[in-house]
Coordinates of C-alpha atoms in Angstrom, one line a residue:
X1 CA 124.2 125.5 -55.4
X2 CA 121.7 124.4 -52.7
X3 CA 119.1 122.3 -54.8
X4 CA 116.4 122.7 -52.1
X5 CA 116.6 126.5 -52.0
X6 CA 113.2 128.1 -52.4
X7 CA 114.3 129.8 -55.6
X8 CA 114.8 126.4 -57.2
X9 CA 112.0 124.3 -58.5
X10 CA 111.7 120.9 -60.0
X11 CA 109.0 119.5 -62.2
X12 CA 108.5 116.0 -63.8
X13 CA 106.7 115.9 -67.0
X14 CA 105.2 112.6 -68.1
X15 CA 104.7 113.9 -71.7
X16 CA 108.6 114.1 -72.0
X17 CA 109.9 111.7 -69.5
X18 CA 112.2 114.5 -68.2
X19 CA 113.0 116.0 -64.7
X20 CA 113.1 119.7 -65.4
X21 CA 115.0 122.2 -63.3
X22 CA 113.9 125.8 -62.7
X23 CA 116.4 128.4 -61.5
X24 CA 115.4 131.9 -60.1
X25 CA 118.7 133.3 -59.2
X26 CA 117.7 136.9 -58.3
X27 CA 114.5 135.8 -56.3
X28 CA 112.2 137.7 -58.4
X29 CA 110.3 134.7 -59.7
X30 CA 111.5 135.5 -63.3
X31 CA 112.6 132.4 -65.0
X32 CA 116.2 132.8 -66.0
X33 CA 116.8 129.1 -67.5
X34 CA 115.2 125.9 -68.1
X35 CA 118.1 124.3 -70.0
X36 CA 119.2 121.7 -67.4
X37 CA 117.2 118.4 -67.3
X38 CA 117.6 114.7 -66.4
X39 CA 116.4 112.1 -68.8
X40 CA 114.3 109.9 -66.6
X41 CA 112.3 108.0 -69.3
X42 CA 114.1 104.7 -68.8
X43 CA 114.0 104.8 -65.0
X44 CA 110.3 105.8 -64.8
X45 CA 109.3 103.5 -67.4
X46 CA 111.1 100.6 -65.9
X47 CA 113.0 100.0 -69.1
X48 CA 110.1 100.1 -71.5
X49 CA 108.1 102.9 -73.3
X50 CA 104.7 102.2 -74.7
X51 CA 102.9 104.5 -77.0
X52 CA 99.7 104.3 -79.1
X53 CA 98.1 107.1 -81.3
X54 CA 94.7 106.6 -79.6
X55 CA 94.1 105.1 -76.3
X56 CA 90.3 105.5 -76.6
X57 CA 88.0 104.1 -79.4
X58 CA 84.3 103.5 -80.0
X59 CA 82.2 101.0 -81.9
X60 CA 78.6 100.0 -82.0
X61 CA 77.3 96.7 -80.5
X62 CA 78.6 93.8 -82.7
X63 CA 81.6 95.9 -83.8
X64 CA 85.3 95.8 -83.3
X65 CA 88.2 98.3 -82.7
X66 CA 92.0 97.8 -83.3
X67 CA 94.8 99.4 -81.4
X68 CA 98.3 99.4 -82.4
X69 CA 100.7 99.9 -79.4
X70 CA 104.5 100.5 -79.9
X71 CA 106.9 98.8 -77.4
X72 CA 110.4 100.2 -77.2
X73 CA 113.0 98.9 -74.8
X74 CA 115.0 101.7 -73.3
X75 CA 117.4 100.2 -70.7
X76 CA 119.2 96.8 -70.2
X77 CA 121.9 95.0 -71.8
X78 CA 121.3 91.8 -74.0
X79 CA 118.0 90.5 -75.5
X80 CA 115.0 90.0 -73.3
X81 CA 111.8 88.1 -74.1
X82 CA 108.5 90.1 -73.3
X83 CA 105.0 88.7 -72.9
X84 CA 101.9 90.9 -73.5
X85 CA 98.6 90.4 -71.8
X86 CA 95.3 92.5 -71.7
X87 CA 92.9 92.4 -68.8
X88 CA 89.8 94.1 -67.5
X89 CA 87.3 93.1 -70.3
X90 CA 83.7 92.5 -69.4
X91 CA 82.0 91.9 -72.7
X92 CA 84.8 92.1 -75.2
X93 CA 86.6 89.4 -77.0
X94 CA 90.4 90.2 -77.3
X95 CA 93.1 88.9 -79.5
X96 CA 96.7 90.0 -79.3
X97 CA 99.4 89.7 -81.9
X98 CA 102.2 89.0 -81.0
X99 CA 101.7 87.8 -77.7
X100 CA 105.3 87.5 -77.0
X101 CA 108.7 88.8 -78.7
X102 CA 112.4 89.7 -77.9
X103 CA 114.0 93.1 -78.0
X104 CA 117.4 94.6 -77.4
X105 CA 118.0 98.1 -76.0
X106 CA 116.8 100.6 -78.6
X107 CA 114.7 98.2 -80.5
X108 CA 110.9 98.5 -80.8
X109 CA 107.9 96.3 -81.8
X110 CA 104.2 97.0 -82.7
X111 CA 101.6 95.2 -80.9
X112 CA 98.2 94.8 -82.5
X113 CA 95.3 94.5 -80.1
X114 CA 91.8 93.6 -81.5
X115 CA 88.7 93.8 -79.6
X116 CA 85.1 92.6 -80.6
X117 CA 82.1 93.7 -78.7
X118 CA 79.1 91.4 -78.8
X119 CA 75.5 92.4 -79.9
X120 CA 74.3 92.4 -76.3
X121 CA 76.9 95.0 -75.1
X122 CA 75.1 98.0 -73.5
X123 CA 75.2 101.2 -75.1
X124 CA 77.4 103.7 -73.2
X125 CA 79.4 100.8 -71.7
X126 CA 83.2 101.3 -71.5
X127 CA 85.6 98.6 -71.6
X128 CA 88.6 99.6 -69.2
X129 CA 91.6 97.5 -70.3
X130 CA 95.0 97.2 -69.1
X131 CA 97.7 96.1 -71.4
X132 CA 100.9 94.9 -69.6
X133 CA 104.2 94.1 -71.2
X134 CA 106.6 92.4 -68.9
X135 CA 110.1 90.8 -69.2
X136 CA 110.3 87.0 -68.7
X137 CA 114.0 87.3 -67.5
X138 CA 113.6 90.3 -65.0
X139 CA 110.2 90.7 -63.4
X140 CA 111.2 94.3 -62.5
X141 CA 111.0 95.3 -66.1
X142 CA 107.2 95.9 -67.1
X143 CA 104.9 98.6 -68.4
X144 CA 101.2 99.0 -68.2
X145 CA 98.9 101.4 -70.2
X146 CA 95.1 101.7 -70.1
X147 CA 93.0 101.2 -73.3
X148 CA 89.4 102.2 -73.4
X149 CA 86.6 100.8 -75.8
X150 CA 83.3 102.6 -75.8
X151 CA 80.0 100.9 -77.0
X152 CA 78.2 103.7 -78.8
X153 CA 75.5 104.1 -81.6
X154 CA 76.4 103.4 -85.1
X155 CA 74.7 106.5 -86.4
X156 CA 74.1 109.8 -84.4
X157 CA 71.4 112.2 -85.3
X158 CA 71.8 116.0 -84.9
X159 CA 68.8 118.1 -85.5
X160 CA 68.6 121.9 -85.9
X161 CA 65.5 124.0 -86.5
X162 CA 66.2 127.5 -87.7
X163 CA 62.8 128.7 -86.9
X164 CA 62.9 128.0 -83.2
X165 CA 64.8 130.8 -81.3
X166 CA 65.6 130.1 -77.9
X167 CA 67.8 133.0 -76.8
X168 CA 70.7 135.4 -77.4
X169 CA 74.1 134.4 -78.4
X170 CA 76.5 134.8 -75.4
X171 CA 80.1 135.2 -76.5
X172 CA 81.4 133.2 -73.6
X173 CA 84.6 132.4 -75.4
X174 CA 85.9 136.0 -75.2
X175 CA 87.0 135.9 -71.6
X176 CA 90.2 134.6 -70.1
X177 CA 92.2 135.2 -66.8
X178 CA 95.8 136.8 -66.5
X179 CA 98.2 137.9 -69.0
X180 CA 102.0 137.9 -68.9
X181 CA 103.7 141.1 -67.8
X182 CA 106.3 140.3 -70.7
X183 CA 107.4 137.7 -73.1
X184 CA 110.6 137.3 -75.3
X185 CA 110.8 139.6 -78.2
X186 CA 107.9 139.6 -80.5
X187 CA 105.9 137.1 -78.5
X188 CA 103.6 139.6 -76.9
X189 CA 102.6 140.9 -80.0
X190 CA 102.1 137.3 -81.3
X191 CA 100.0 136.5 -78.3
X192 CA 97.6 139.5 -78.9
X193 CA 97.3 138.6 -82.7
X194 CA 96.3 135.0 -81.5
X195 CA 93.9 136.4 -79.1
X196 CA 92.2 138.8 -81.6
X197 CA 91.9 135.9 -84.0
X198 CA 89.9 133.9 -81.4
X199 CA 87.9 136.9 -80.4
X200 CA 89.4 136.9 -76.8
X201 CA 88.9 140.6 -75.9
X202 CA 88.6 140.5 -72.2
X203 CA 91.0 139.3 -69.6
X204 CA 90.7 139.2 -65.7
X205 CA 93.7 140.6 -64.0
X206 CA 94.8 141.3 -60.4
X207 CA 95.3 144.7 -59.0
X208 CA 97.7 144.2 -56.0
X209 CA 97.0 147.0 -53.8
X210 CA 99.8 145.9 -51.4
X211 CA 102.3 146.3 -54.1
X212 CA 101.2 149.8 -54.9
X213 CA 100.7 151.6 -51.6
X214 CA 102.4 153.1 -49.6
X215 CA 105.6 154.0 -51.5
X216 CA 107.1 155.4 -48.4
X217 CA 106.2 152.3 -46.2
X218 CA 105.0 154.6 -43.5
X219 CA 101.9 153.7 -41.5
X220 CA 100.8 157.5 -41.6
X221 CA 101.0 157.7 -45.4
X222 CA 98.1 159.7 -46.6
X223 CA 95.9 158.0 -49.4
X224 CA 95.3 161.4 -51.0
X225 CA 98.9 161.8 -51.8
X226 CA 100.0 160.7 -55.2
X227 CA 103.5 160.3 -54.2
X228 CA 102.7 157.4 -51.9
X229 CA 101.6 155.2 -55.0
X230 CA 103.8 153.2 -57.1
X231 CA 102.0 152.7 -60.2
X232 CA 105.1 151.7 -62.2
X233 CA 103.9 148.1 -62.9
X234 CA 100.4 148.8 -63.4
X235 CA 101.1 151.7 -65.7
X236 CA 103.4 149.5 -67.8
X237 CA 100.9 146.7 -68.0
X238 CA 98.1 149.0 -69.1
X239 CA 100.3 150.7 -71.7
X240 CA 101.1 147.5 -73.4
X241 CA 97.5 146.4 -73.9
X242 CA 95.8 146.9 -77.2
X243 CA 92.9 149.2 -77.3
X244 CA 90.4 146.3 -78.0
X245 CA 91.2 144.4 -74.8
X246 CA 88.7 145.1 -72.0
X247 CA 89.5 144.2 -68.2
X248 CA 87.9 142.7 -65.1
X249 CA 90.4 143.9 -62.4
X250 CA 90.5 142.3 -59.1
X251 CA 91.3 144.6 -56.1
X252 CA 93.2 142.4 -53.6
X253 CA 96.1 142.5 -51.0
X254 CA 96.3 144.7 -47.9
X255 CA 99.5 146.7 -47.4
X256 CA 101.6 145.6 -44.4
X257 CA 101.2 149.1 -42.6
X258 CA 97.3 148.7 -43.0
X259 CA 97.2 145.0 -42.2
X260 CA 95.4 143.8 -39.0
X261 CA 98.3 141.4 -38.6
X262 CA 101.3 143.3 -40.0
X263 CA 103.8 140.8 -38.3
X264 CA 102.6 137.8 -40.2
X265 CA 104.3 136.8 -43.5
X266 CA 100.8 136.6 -44.8
X267 CA 99.9 140.2 -43.8
X268 CA 98.5 141.0 -47.1
X269 CA 95.7 138.5 -46.8
X270 CA 94.5 139.7 -43.2
X271 CA 91.6 142.2 -43.1
X272 CA 92.6 145.8 -42.9
X273 CA 92.9 147.3 -39.5
X274 CA 90.9 150.4 -40.7
X275 CA 88.5 149.4 -43.3
X276 CA 87.6 153.2 -44.5
X277 CA 91.2 153.9 -44.8
X278 CA 91.9 150.9 -47.0
X279 CA 88.9 151.7 -49.0
X280 CA 90.2 155.1 -49.6
X281 CA 93.4 153.6 -50.9
X282 CA 91.6 151.3 -53.2
X283 CA 89.4 154.3 -54.4
X284 CA 92.4 156.2 -55.4
X285 CA 93.8 153.1 -57.4
X286 CA 90.6 153.0 -59.3
X287 CA 90.7 156.8 -59.9
X288 CA 94.2 156.4 -61.4
X289 CA 93.0 153.7 -63.9
X290 CA 89.7 155.3 -64.7
X291 CA 89.9 159.0 -63.9
X292 CA 93.4 160.0 -64.6
X293 CA 94.3 160.6 -61.0
X294 CA 98.0 160.9 -60.4
X295 CA 98.9 161.2 -64.2
X296 CA 96.8 158.0 -64.7
X297 CA 94.6 156.6 -67.3
X298 CA 90.9 157.1 -68.6
X299 CA 90.1 153.5 -69.0
X300 CA 86.7 153.4 -67.3
X301 CA 85.0 152.2 -70.7
X302 CA 87.3 149.1 -70.8
X303 CA 86.5 147.9 -67.5
X304 CA 83.6 145.2 -67.3
X305 CA 83.4 145.3 -63.5
X306 CA 85.4 145.6 -60.5
X307 CA 85.9 142.3 -58.7
X308 CA 86.4 142.8 -54.9
X309 CA 89.0 140.2 -53.5
X310 CA 89.3 136.6 -54.9
X311 CA 88.2 133.4 -53.1
X312 CA 87.7 134.7 -49.6
X313 CA 86.0 131.5 -48.4
X314 CA 89.5 129.9 -48.5
X315 CA 92.0 130.7 -45.5
X316 CA 94.8 130.6 -48.3
X317 CA 93.5 134.0 -49.6
X318 CA 91.6 135.6 -46.7
X319 CA 92.6 135.3 -43.0
X320 CA 89.6 136.9 -41.7
X321 CA 85.9 136.0 -41.1
X322 CA 83.1 136.0 -43.6
X323 CA 81.6 139.0 -42.0
X324 CA 84.9 140.9 -42.1
X325 CA 84.9 140.1 -45.9
X326 CA 81.4 141.4 -46.2
X327 CA 82.3 144.5 -44.6
X328 CA 85.4 144.9 -46.9
X329 CA 83.1 144.4 -49.9
X330 CA 80.6 146.9 -48.6
X331 CA 83.5 149.6 -48.1
X332 CA 85.0 149.2 -51.5
X333 CA 81.8 148.8 -53.4
X334 CA 80.6 152.2 -52.0
X335 CA 84.0 153.9 -52.5
X336 CA 83.9 152.9 -56.3
X337 CA 80.4 154.0 -56.7
X338 CA 81.5 157.5 -55.3
X339 CA 83.7 157.8 -58.2
X340 CA 81.0 156.9 -60.8
X341 CA 77.8 155.1 -59.9
X342 CA 77.8 153.5 -63.4
X343 CA 80.9 151.4 -62.6
X344 CA 79.9 147.8 -61.8
X345 CA 81.1 146.0 -58.8
X346 CA 81.1 142.3 -58.0
X347 CA 81.7 139.5 -55.4
X348 CA 82.1 137.3 -53.4
X349 CA 84.2 135.5 -55.9
X350 CA 84.1 132.2 -54.1
X351 CA 86.3 129.3 -54.5
X352 CA 83.8 126.7 -55.8
X353 CA 80.2 127.1 -55.8
X354 CA 79.8 127.9 -52.1
X355 CA 76.0 128.1 -51.8
X356 CA 76.0 128.8 -48.0
X357 CA 78.6 131.6 -48.3
X358 CA 76.9 133.1 -51.4
X359 CA 73.7 133.3 -49.4
X360 CA 75.2 134.9 -46.4
X361 CA 76.9 137.4 -48.6
X362 CA 73.4 138.3 -50.3
X363 CA 71.7 138.4 -46.8
X364 CA 74.3 141.0 -45.8
X365 CA 74.3 143.1 -48.6
X366 CA 70.4 143.0 -49.0
X367 CA 70.2 144.0 -45.2
X368 CA 72.4 147.0 -45.8
X369 CA 71.4 148.0 -49.4
X370 CA 74.8 147.4 -50.8
X371 CA 75.0 147.3 -54.6
X372 CA 76.0 144.0 -56.1
X373 CA 76.1 144.4 -60.0
X374 CA 77.7 141.0 -60.6
X375 CA 77.6 137.9 -58.6
X376 CA 80.7 135.8 -59.4
X377 CA 82.1 132.7 -58.4
X378 CA 84.8 129.9 -59.5
X379 CA 84.5 126.5 -60.4
X380 CA 86.9 123.6 -61.4
X381 CA 85.5 120.3 -62.6
X382 CA 86.2 117.1 -64.6
X383 CA 82.6 117.3 -65.9
X384 CA 82.3 119.9 -68.5
X385 CA 78.5 120.2 -68.0
X386 CA 79.1 121.0 -64.3
X387 CA 79.6 124.8 -65.0
X388 CA 76.3 125.4 -66.7
X389 CA 74.6 123.3 -64.0
X390 CA 76.0 125.5 -61.3
X391 CA 75.1 128.6 -63.1
X392 CA 71.5 127.4 -63.0
X393 CA 71.8 126.9 -59.3
X394 CA 73.2 130.2 -58.5
X395 CA 70.5 132.0 -60.7
X396 CA 68.0 130.0 -58.7
X397 CA 69.5 131.4 -55.5
X398 CA 69.4 134.8 -56.8
X399 CA 65.6 134.6 -57.3
X400 CA 65.2 134.8 -53.6
X401 CA 66.6 138.3 -53.6
X402 CA 64.6 140.7 -55.4
X403 CA 67.2 143.4 -55.3
X404 CA 69.8 141.1 -57.0
X405 CA 67.5 138.9 -59.0
X406 CA 68.8 140.5 -62.2
X407 CA 72.4 140.8 -61.3
X408 CA 74.8 139.6 -63.8
X409 CA 76.4 136.2 -63.2
X410 CA 80.1 135.8 -63.8
X411 CA 81.9 132.5 -63.6
X412 CA 85.2 134.5 -63.2
X413 CA 87.3 131.2 -63.3
X414 CA 86.6 127.8 -64.8
X415 CA 88.6 125.1 -65.9
X416 CA 89.3 121.4 -65.1
X417 CA 91.5 120.6 -62.0
X418 CA 95.1 120.0 -62.3
X419 CA 94.9 116.4 -61.5
X420 CA 92.5 115.7 -64.2
X421 CA 94.4 113.3 -66.6
X422 CA 93.6 111.0 -69.6
X423 CA 96.1 108.8 -70.9
X424 CA 98.5 110.0 -68.2
X425 CA 98.4 113.5 -69.6
X426 CA 97.0 116.5 -68.2
X427 CA 93.8 117.1 -70.1
X428 CA 94.4 120.7 -71.3
X429 CA 97.8 119.8 -72.7
X430 CA 96.1 117.2 -75.1
X431 CA 93.4 117.1 -77.6
X432 CA 91.1 115.9 -74.9
X433 CA 91.3 119.4 -73.5
X434 CA 89.8 120.8 -76.8
X435 CA 86.9 118.2 -76.4
X436 CA 86.6 119.3 -72.7
X437 CA 86.8 123.0 -73.6
X438 CA 84.2 122.8 -76.4
X439 CA 81.7 120.9 -74.2
X440 CA 82.0 123.4 -71.4
X441 CA 81.6 126.3 -73.8
X442 CA 78.5 124.7 -75.4
X443 CA 77.0 124.2 -72.0
X444 CA 77.8 127.8 -71.0
X445 CA 76.5 129.3 -74.1
X446 CA 73.1 127.8 -73.4
X447 CA 73.0 128.9 -69.7
X448 CA 72.2 132.0 -67.9
X449 CA 75.7 132.9 -67.3
X450 CA 76.8 136.4 -68.5
X451 CA 80.6 136.1 -68.1
X452 CA 82.8 133.1 -68.0
X453 CA 86.6 133.5 -67.8
X454 CA 88.7 130.7 -68.6
X455 CA 91.6 130.2 -66.3
X456 CA 94.3 130.8 -67.6
X457 CA 95.5 132.5 -70.8
X458 CA 99.0 131.2 -71.1
X459 CA 101.2 128.8 -69.0
X460 CA 103.6 131.6 -68.4
X461 CA 105.4 132.3 -65.1
X462 CA 105.3 136.1 -65.8
X463 CA 101.5 136.6 -65.2
X464 CA 100.7 140.0 -64.0
X465 CA 100.9 140.6 -61.0
X466 CA 101.8 137.3 -59.5
X467 CA 103.8 134.2 -60.2
X468 CA 101.5 131.5 -61.8
X469 CA 103.1 128.5 -63.4
X470 CA 100.9 125.6 -64.3
X471 CA 99.2 123.8 -67.3
X472 CA 96.0 125.7 -67.1
X473 CA 96.5 128.0 -70.2
X474 CA 95.2 127.8 -73.7
X475 CA 98.9 128.6 -74.8
X476 CA 102.2 126.8 -74.2
X477 CA 105.1 129.2 -73.4
X478 CA 108.8 128.9 -74.1
X479 CA 108.3 129.1 -77.0
X480 CA 104.7 130.5 -77.3
X481 CA 102.4 128.3 -79.2
X482 CA 98.7 127.4 -79.0
X483 CA 97.2 124.3 -77.4
X484 CA 94.6 122.4 -79.1
X485 CA 92.1 124.2 -76.8
X486 CA 92.9 127.5 -78.4
X487 CA 91.5 126.4 -81.6
X488 CA 88.1 125.7 -80.0
X489 CA 88.1 129.5 -79.0
X490 CA 88.9 130.4 -82.5
X491 CA 86.2 128.1 -83.8
X492 CA 83.5 129.4 -81.5
X493 CA 84.4 133.0 -82.6
X494 CA 82.7 132.0 -85.8
X495 CA 79.4 132.4 -83.7
X496 CA 80.4 135.9 -83.3
X497 CA 78.5 136.9 -86.5
X498 CA 75.3 135.2 -85.2
X499 CA 72.9 137.0 -82.8
X500 CA 70.2 134.4 -81.8
X501 CA 70.5 130.7 -80.5
X502 CA 68.3 128.2 -82.3
X503 CA 67.1 124.9 -81.0
X504 CA 69.4 122.0 -81.6
X505 CA 69.5 118.5 -80.3
X506 CA 71.3 115.0 -80.7
X507 CA 70.3 111.6 -79.7
X508 CA 73.7 110.8 -78.0
X509 CA 74.8 112.3 -74.8
X510 CA 78.4 112.2 -75.9
X511 CA 77.8 114.5 -78.7
X512 CA 77.2 118.3 -77.9
X513 CA 75.7 120.8 -80.3
X514 CA 74.9 124.4 -80.3
X515 CA 73.5 126.6 -83.2
X516 CA 73.2 130.4 -83.8
X517 CA 71.6 132.3 -86.5
X518 CA 71.6 135.7 -88.3
X519 CA 69.4 137.0 -91.2
X520 CA 72.0 135.6 -93.7
X521 CA 73.4 132.6 -92.2
X522 CA 73.6 129.9 -89.6
X523 CA 76.5 128.6 -87.6
X524 CA 76.4 125.1 -86.1
X525 CA 79.1 123.5 -83.8
X526 CA 79.2 119.9 -83.1
X527 CA 81.4 118.5 -80.5
X528 CA 82.0 114.7 -80.9
X529 CA 83.4 113.3 -77.5
X530 CA 83.0 109.7 -78.7
X531 CA 86.3 107.8 -78.9
X532 CA 86.3 106.4 -82.4
X533 CA 85.2 107.7 -85.9
X534 CA 81.3 108.7 -85.6
X535 CA 78.7 108.8 -88.3
X536 CA 76.4 111.7 -87.9
X537 CA 73.1 112.3 -89.7
X538 CA 72.5 115.9 -90.0
X539 CA 69.0 117.6 -90.4
X540 CA 68.7 121.3 -90.6
X541 CA 65.0 122.3 -90.8
X542 CA 63.1 125.3 -91.9
X543 CA 65.9 127.4 -93.6
X544 CA 64.5 130.5 -95.3
X545 CA 66.8 130.3 -98.3
X546 CA 66.3 128.5 -101.7
X547 CA 70.1 128.0 -102.1
X548 CA 72.7 127.3 -99.3
X549 CA 76.4 127.6 -99.5
X550 CA 77.8 125.4 -96.7
X551 CA 81.4 125.3 -95.2
X552 CA 82.3 122.5 -92.9
X553 CA 85.3 123.3 -90.6
X554 CA 86.9 120.1 -89.1
X555 CA 89.1 120.4 -86.0
X556 CA 90.6 117.0 -85.0
X557 CA 94.0 115.5 -83.5
X558 CA 95.4 114.8 -87.1
X559 CA 94.7 118.1 -88.4
X560 CA 96.3 119.7 -85.2
X561 CA 99.3 117.4 -85.6
X562 CA 99.8 118.3 -89.2
X563 CA 99.7 122.1 -88.4
X564 CA 96.3 122.8 -90.1
X565 CA 94.1 122.7 -87.1
X566 CA 90.9 124.1 -88.5
X567 CA 90.6 122.2 -91.9
X568 CA 88.1 123.6 -94.4

């Protein structure tokens, strides 16, 4: 077997210390086996493995924190002596016990690290510490980990005023991107059950035009001829969806026979040679899904809007100019409106918040009176408040265009970048991902966004219609199981019974809060991003009832680890 063949992939997971081997024997990007691995824990760890239950803690000025780090020797013969040192402190006073010890292979030792912060430590200051364990006998055997101590307030105030309404509840937790085309027996139904419990009822999916037309492969194929369309995968996918799932379809991909560069391997990402002909093909695909054309479906009511292409400001996805994309959008938008003027269309779906591109897009559409019902863009950031800040920026941009001032805003992909790690783990695969997701959702709920699609639903390699394999989902796969961030969506779904946002605030910028009310209740979500246990003083004013029944649901790392994530 050629281990460098394109159908073979390798992936190293820091979480497990294993090098995984992925094999696609039939070339169809369907994972056939993941049962071959090489244990690299000892090699990568240089003979040592270090672990602590929490790498980040917080304390007020004058307080102290305590870490326990387990050190395990994984390689080597005989006993070795190890020295422990911590560096990087600016204010803290550090003590270590024991500072040295001996281990044989397979043995472990707990190291206690105690840090005291003096009274003059500034609030919000973080001590970035490096703990190093090294062998005296063999300098090549060592391991380092980072520990973080944050100086924070001893008491955090959260204030909510039931009487002060600030807007409507926007269910931004109900949108995700992509679904698997299939999963092992029973898991697809299980996935839909999980989604239903979390109120996830809308999924953004691709509609690969180049995989549908023309079935004959002929350059003279007639777009009015149903036999030229292969709807097999689209039909199968639509048939498996529960009735309560809505869709944001993305029309993308140019058939080779319609491409302006048919000889390129990337033919599907070049502009069509004939825009109108391509538009007719897209129109008939939309008709198949919404009007029953070619023995199709009548799913117009479950379509939120039609997204026209994805990330055309990147050469990776669009090999044409900006103006060629604008013409493509214009052609398809008008074709879709010919089917039903009430169908919504949106673009330009930029990679990142590309303000110059967005302005050029709107200038072109305004000059030609082209409908833009939804203005959408993507954004990935390690700062969870970045999303709502850019929503504000795009809404401000739209104020310059009277025709589009009231267009809906769709953040049609959002997440943290794949290289965003805390404690050597990708954020979304750890509990920090839950804190990140909650902070982002709280910001978006209080922004002017209308739609916000979390990318992705599941870490599956079977997402329809393209291969997507990465850690972006709110579910692990193989086997299917929720990540911590899934339970954030489930918790936010408690807001579904509320209808109005009410004023809420906190005196600590590392605590997020959002509150919603109905006639018979109030729901308050507090997201504590502080690293240690926090004391919160909670004040809710102007409740209209004499008696209140209160339920407090706690989601933390220990509850998740114990299998009871949302503990009442």
